[in-house]
Every structure is written in structure tokens, then in C-alpha cells.
Amino acid sequence: GSSSHLLCAAGPAAQSKTSAARRPRLLLGALVLIYVSNQWCRALPASLVRFGSGGSAHEFMNVALELDEVQYGLLSSYAFTALYSVASLAAGAACDIFARAPVLVAASALWSGAAALQGCASSYPQLLASRAVLGVSQAFCSPAAYPLIGEAFSKDSRGRANAVYSSGLYIGYALASLSALANRRIGWGGMSLLPPA
């Protein structure tokens, strides 16, 4: 009788302990997926252009929207990088003031919308606008993610957790490179919708 009572009492406690131990890993998995999407969206345009002969409007956005190399350079530099750099300062301050998880969710939704706008763009200004929104919103990703990891993991495992999170950068870039293989089938517009899906 007493032993069964002890087992019943220990059951919920053990389940609670297991659930608590699993929570940081689930959080880390979600953060890695978010970071993969972040980097995939960021690097994707390089796989959606081909300058020179042989490109079709279905496969390549520079052919569809008649972009030259200077316009593409602006897309990948000032339209994204400059705004990303400035927004990173605001992102760090925002993540010190507001709850980080809602900030990250809002930023993810915003860059997913920007990626969708890129896929639906019918003009160069629309493409520029999508990259600008992408640059600003993606600046909030790591300033929110690293503190969340710091809160969820102990000092002894935090370094490994940060390393796992950082792997999302390389996975995202690898997927962006592989995306060129799918351009012929689904087109540059459809490909732009895939990373945030």
C-alpha cells in the first residue's frame, strides 16, 4: 500500500521533471528552424539570378524584372545590409526592454511576409521594398535568440546550445545554394515562398 502511494506521488513529479528537461531542447530546435529560415531568405536571391545568356523569366528574377547587375548589387548591399546594420542597434535595445519571444515571433512573421512579397514582386521597387523589410526584420533574430538560449540553458551547456543555434546559418546558406536546383520546376517566385513556409 505505502509503496504504491509513493509510486503514485513520484509519477507526476518525475513527469514534470522530464517535461522541464525537454523544454530547453524544444526551444533550441524552434530557434534553429527560425534561424535556418532567416538565413535561407537572406541568401536566396543569389540563386535566383543569372546574368548573361540562357536564363528564363520563369527561373530568374533578373530576367523577369529586367534587372541589371548594378540593380542587383543594390538589392544585396544597401537595400539589405545597410538597413540590417542600423536596425541591429535598435533590435538589441528592443530585446533588452521587451519580452524576447514575442519580438522574435513578430520579426519572423515580418520577414516571412517580406519573402512572400519578393516572390510576388512585379517591379524593381517592390523587390527593393521586400529586401528592405527583410533587412530590418531579420536584424531582430539573434538579439532575441541568444538571450532566450542563455535563460533556458545552464552555464555548463550554454556553449553547446549556442553552437547548435549557430549551425542554422550554414544550413540556411546551404539550402539557398541548393534552391537553384528547384528553380526550373517551381520558378523564382515559388522558390521565394518556400523558406518562410
Tab-separated table of C-alpha atoms in Angstrom:
chain	number	residue	atom	x	y	z
A	1	GLY	CA	0.000	0.000	0.000
A	2	SER	CA	2.591	2.594	1.069
A	3	SER	CA	4.917	1.724	-1.811
A	4	SER	CA	2.119	2.196	-4.349
A	5	HIS	CA	1.294	5.548	-2.794
A	6	LEU	CA	4.954	6.543	-3.152
A	7	LEU	CA	4.973	5.492	-6.798
A	8	CYS	CA	1.820	7.479	-7.495
A	9	ALA	CA	3.281	10.506	-5.789
A	10	ALA	CA	6.584	10.170	-7.640
A	11	GLY	CA	4.894	9.716	-11.038
A	12	PRO	CA	3.714	13.280	-11.637
A	13	ALA	CA	6.924	14.675	-10.155
A	14	ALA	CA	9.049	12.547	-12.493
A	15	GLN	CA	6.896	13.534	-15.467
A	16	SER	CA	7.205	17.183	-14.522
A	17	LYS	CA	10.976	16.848	-14.258
A	18	THR	CA	11.172	15.144	-17.671
A	19	SER	CA	8.969	17.825	-19.220
A	20	ALA	CA	11.118	20.580	-17.711
A	21	ALA	CA	14.279	18.936	-19.073
A	22	ARG	CA	12.751	18.644	-22.540
A	23	ARG	CA	11.614	22.270	-22.763
A	24	PRO	CA	15.053	23.824	-23.444
A	25	ARG	CA	15.702	21.324	-26.242
A	26	LEU	CA	12.353	22.095	-27.855
A	27	LEU	CA	13.106	25.801	-27.599
A	28	LEU	CA	16.519	25.295	-29.179
A	29	GLY	CA	15.019	23.252	-32.004
A	30	ALA	CA	12.490	26.003	-32.728
A	31	LEU	CA	15.216	28.671	-32.665
A	32	VAL	CA	17.381	26.682	-35.086
A	33	LEU	CA	14.465	26.333	-37.525
A	34	ILE	CA	13.784	30.068	-37.285
A	35	TYR	CA	17.454	30.844	-37.918
A	36	VAL	CA	17.554	28.473	-40.900
A	37	SER	CA	14.569	30.318	-42.389
A	38	ASN	CA	16.286	33.630	-41.627
A	39	GLN	CA	19.485	32.739	-43.440
A	40	TRP	CA	17.760	30.931	-46.292
A	41	CYS	CA	15.639	34.017	-47.033
A	42	ARG	CA	18.690	36.255	-46.766
A	43	ALA	CA	20.928	34.275	-49.134
A	44	LEU	CA	18.280	33.101	-51.607
A	45	PRO	CA	18.472	35.931	-54.202
A	46	ALA	CA	21.966	34.821	-55.248
A	47	SER	CA	20.380	31.582	-56.515
A	48	LEU	CA	17.545	33.388	-58.285
A	49	VAL	CA	19.619	35.396	-60.762
A	50	ARG	CA	21.667	34.594	-63.847
A	51	PHE	CA	23.375	37.306	-65.819
A	52	GLY	CA	24.367	36.557	-69.373
A	53	SER	CA	22.622	34.321	-71.863
A	54	GLY	CA	20.459	31.298	-71.213
A	55	GLY	CA	18.219	32.486	-68.364
A	56	SER	CA	14.428	32.307	-68.476
A	57	ALA	CA	11.941	34.672	-66.845
A	58	HIS	CA	10.381	31.708	-65.034
A	59	GLU	CA	13.642	30.710	-63.370
A	60	PHE	CA	15.422	34.002	-62.719
A	61	MET	CA	14.109	37.222	-61.229
A	62	ASN	CA	16.644	39.433	-63.004
A	63	VAL	CA	15.298	38.196	-66.353
A	64	ALA	CA	11.652	38.515	-65.280
A	65	LEU	CA	12.069	42.038	-63.885
A	66	GLU	CA	14.806	43.130	-66.322
A	67	LEU	CA	17.366	43.882	-63.621
A	68	ASP	CA	20.936	44.745	-64.458
A	69	GLU	CA	23.937	43.898	-62.302
A	70	VAL	CA	24.007	47.331	-60.652
A	71	GLN	CA	20.382	46.984	-59.556
A	72	TYR	CA	21.053	43.507	-58.206
A	73	GLY	CA	24.109	44.823	-56.361
A	74	LEU	CA	21.912	47.428	-54.695
A	75	LEU	CA	19.432	44.717	-53.682
A	76	SER	CA	22.089	42.660	-51.961
A	77	SER	CA	24.035	45.531	-50.416
A	78	TYR	CA	22.413	48.817	-49.370
A	79	ALA	CA	18.812	47.616	-49.589
A	80	PHE	CA	19.584	44.828	-47.141
A	81	THR	CA	22.960	45.135	-45.423
A	82	ALA	CA	22.899	48.844	-44.585
A	83	LEU	CA	19.418	48.646	-43.088
A	84	TYR	CA	20.290	45.417	-41.283
A	85	SER	CA	23.311	47.066	-39.660
A	86	VAL	CA	21.344	50.094	-38.452
A	87	ALA	CA	18.353	48.015	-37.337
A	88	SER	CA	20.626	45.703	-35.317
A	89	LEU	CA	21.268	48.549	-32.869
A	90	ALA	CA	17.549	49.110	-32.380
A	91	ALA	CA	16.974	45.355	-32.169
A	92	GLY	CA	19.439	44.970	-29.313
A	93	ALA	CA	17.765	47.778	-27.366
A	94	ALA	CA	14.286	46.365	-28.041
A	95	CYS	CA	15.319	42.906	-26.819
A	96	ASP	CA	16.601	44.454	-23.583
A	97	ILE	CA	13.258	46.168	-22.981
A	98	PHE	CA	10.563	43.840	-24.309
A	99	ALA	CA	9.891	40.106	-23.939
A	100	ARG	CA	12.187	38.392	-26.418
A	101	ALA	CA	9.917	35.568	-27.580
A	102	PRO	CA	7.139	37.887	-28.878
A	103	VAL	CA	9.770	40.107	-30.516
A	104	LEU	CA	11.207	37.075	-32.325
A	105	VAL	CA	7.771	35.830	-33.402
A	106	ALA	CA	6.846	39.272	-34.760
A	107	ALA	CA	10.169	39.595	-36.599
A	108	SER	CA	9.763	36.106	-38.114
A	109	ALA	CA	6.276	36.953	-39.345
A	110	LEU	CA	7.565	40.196	-40.850
A	111	TRP	CA	10.460	38.640	-42.765
A	112	SER	CA	8.191	35.799	-43.945
A	113	GLY	CA	5.866	38.447	-45.367
A	114	ALA	CA	8.820	40.204	-46.973
A	115	ALA	CA	9.924	36.941	-48.604
A	116	ALA	CA	6.399	36.437	-49.920
A	117	LEU	CA	6.435	39.992	-51.311
A	118	GLN	CA	9.698	39.169	-53.075
A	119	GLY	CA	8.087	36.134	-54.683
A	120	CYS	CA	5.128	38.199	-55.883
A	121	ALA	CA	7.132	41.256	-56.964
A	122	SER	CA	6.359	42.570	-60.431
A	123	SER	CA	8.707	45.549	-60.372
A	124	TYR	CA	12.119	46.560	-59.089
A	125	PRO	CA	10.738	48.970	-56.424
A	126	GLN	CA	8.649	46.130	-54.972
A	127	LEU	CA	11.746	43.946	-54.862
A	128	LEU	CA	13.710	46.728	-53.157
A	129	ALA	CA	10.939	47.180	-50.592
A	130	SER	CA	10.883	43.459	-49.810
A	131	ARG	CA	14.654	43.384	-49.221
A	132	ALA	CA	14.461	46.496	-47.048
A	133	VAL	CA	11.763	44.957	-44.826
A	134	LEU	CA	13.724	41.706	-44.769
A	135	GLY	CA	16.867	43.509	-43.613
A	136	VAL	CA	15.124	45.381	-40.800
A	137	SER	CA	13.113	42.424	-39.502
A	138	GLN	CA	15.928	39.867	-39.659
A	139	ALA	CA	18.118	42.116	-37.507
A	140	PHE	CA	15.954	41.150	-34.517
A	141	CYS	CA	16.574	37.394	-34.798
A	142	SER	CA	19.846	36.774	-32.943
A	143	PRO	CA	19.498	39.596	-30.372
A	144	ALA	CA	16.309	37.836	-29.263
A	145	ALA	CA	17.515	34.240	-29.677
A	146	TYR	CA	20.793	34.327	-27.754
A	147	PRO	CA	19.259	35.679	-24.509
A	148	LEU	CA	16.493	33.061	-24.770
A	149	ILE	CA	19.167	30.381	-25.004
A	150	GLY	CA	21.014	31.935	-22.073
A	151	GLU	CA	17.877	31.801	-19.941
A	152	ALA	CA	16.963	28.230	-20.909
A	153	PHE	CA	20.360	26.523	-20.590
A	154	SER	CA	22.746	26.243	-17.677
A	155	LYS	CA	26.248	27.681	-17.794
A	156	ASP	CA	27.637	24.180	-18.420
A	157	SER	CA	25.578	23.556	-21.578
A	158	ARG	CA	25.101	27.086	-22.921
A	159	GLY	CA	28.141	26.966	-25.218
A	160	ARG	CA	26.910	23.811	-26.947
A	161	ALA	CA	23.416	25.268	-27.284
A	162	ASN	CA	24.798	28.428	-28.887
A	163	ALA	CA	26.864	26.297	-31.289
A	164	VAL	CA	23.786	24.302	-32.307
A	165	TYR	CA	21.853	27.514	-32.887
A	166	SER	CA	24.694	28.970	-34.968
A	167	SER	CA	24.587	25.934	-37.269
A	168	GLY	CA	21.334	27.360	-38.630
A	169	LEU	CA	23.381	29.952	-40.523
A	170	TYR	CA	25.222	27.314	-42.559
A	171	ILE	CA	22.155	25.126	-43.064
A	172	GLY	CA	20.248	28.158	-44.357
A	173	TYR	CA	23.007	29.122	-46.773
A	174	ALA	CA	23.307	25.522	-47.979
A	175	LEU	CA	19.567	25.378	-48.661
A	176	ALA	CA	19.784	28.687	-50.520
A	177	SER	CA	22.514	27.234	-52.748
A	178	LEU	CA	20.512	24.067	-53.370
A	179	SER	CA	17.466	26.154	-54.248
A	180	ALA	CA	18.952	26.769	-57.691
A	181	LEU	CA	18.127	23.140	-58.469
A	182	ALA	CA	14.420	23.749	-57.924
A	183	ASN	CA	14.166	26.991	-59.907
A	184	ARG	CA	13.355	25.287	-63.173
A	185	ARG	CA	10.428	23.404	-61.677
A	186	ILE	CA	8.765	25.989	-59.419
A	187	GLY	CA	10.273	29.252	-60.664
A	188	TRP	CA	11.954	32.071	-58.778
A	189	GLY	CA	8.634	33.324	-57.389
A	190	GLY	CA	7.657	29.943	-55.984
A	191	MET	CA	11.157	29.451	-54.638
A	192	SER	CA	10.898	32.748	-52.729
A	193	LEU	CA	7.829	31.426	-50.912
A	194	LEU	CA	9.494	28.204	-49.776
A	195	PRO	CA	11.894	29.332	-46.983
A	196	PRO	CA	9.257	31.048	-44.808
A	197	ALA	CA	6.660	28.306	-45.412
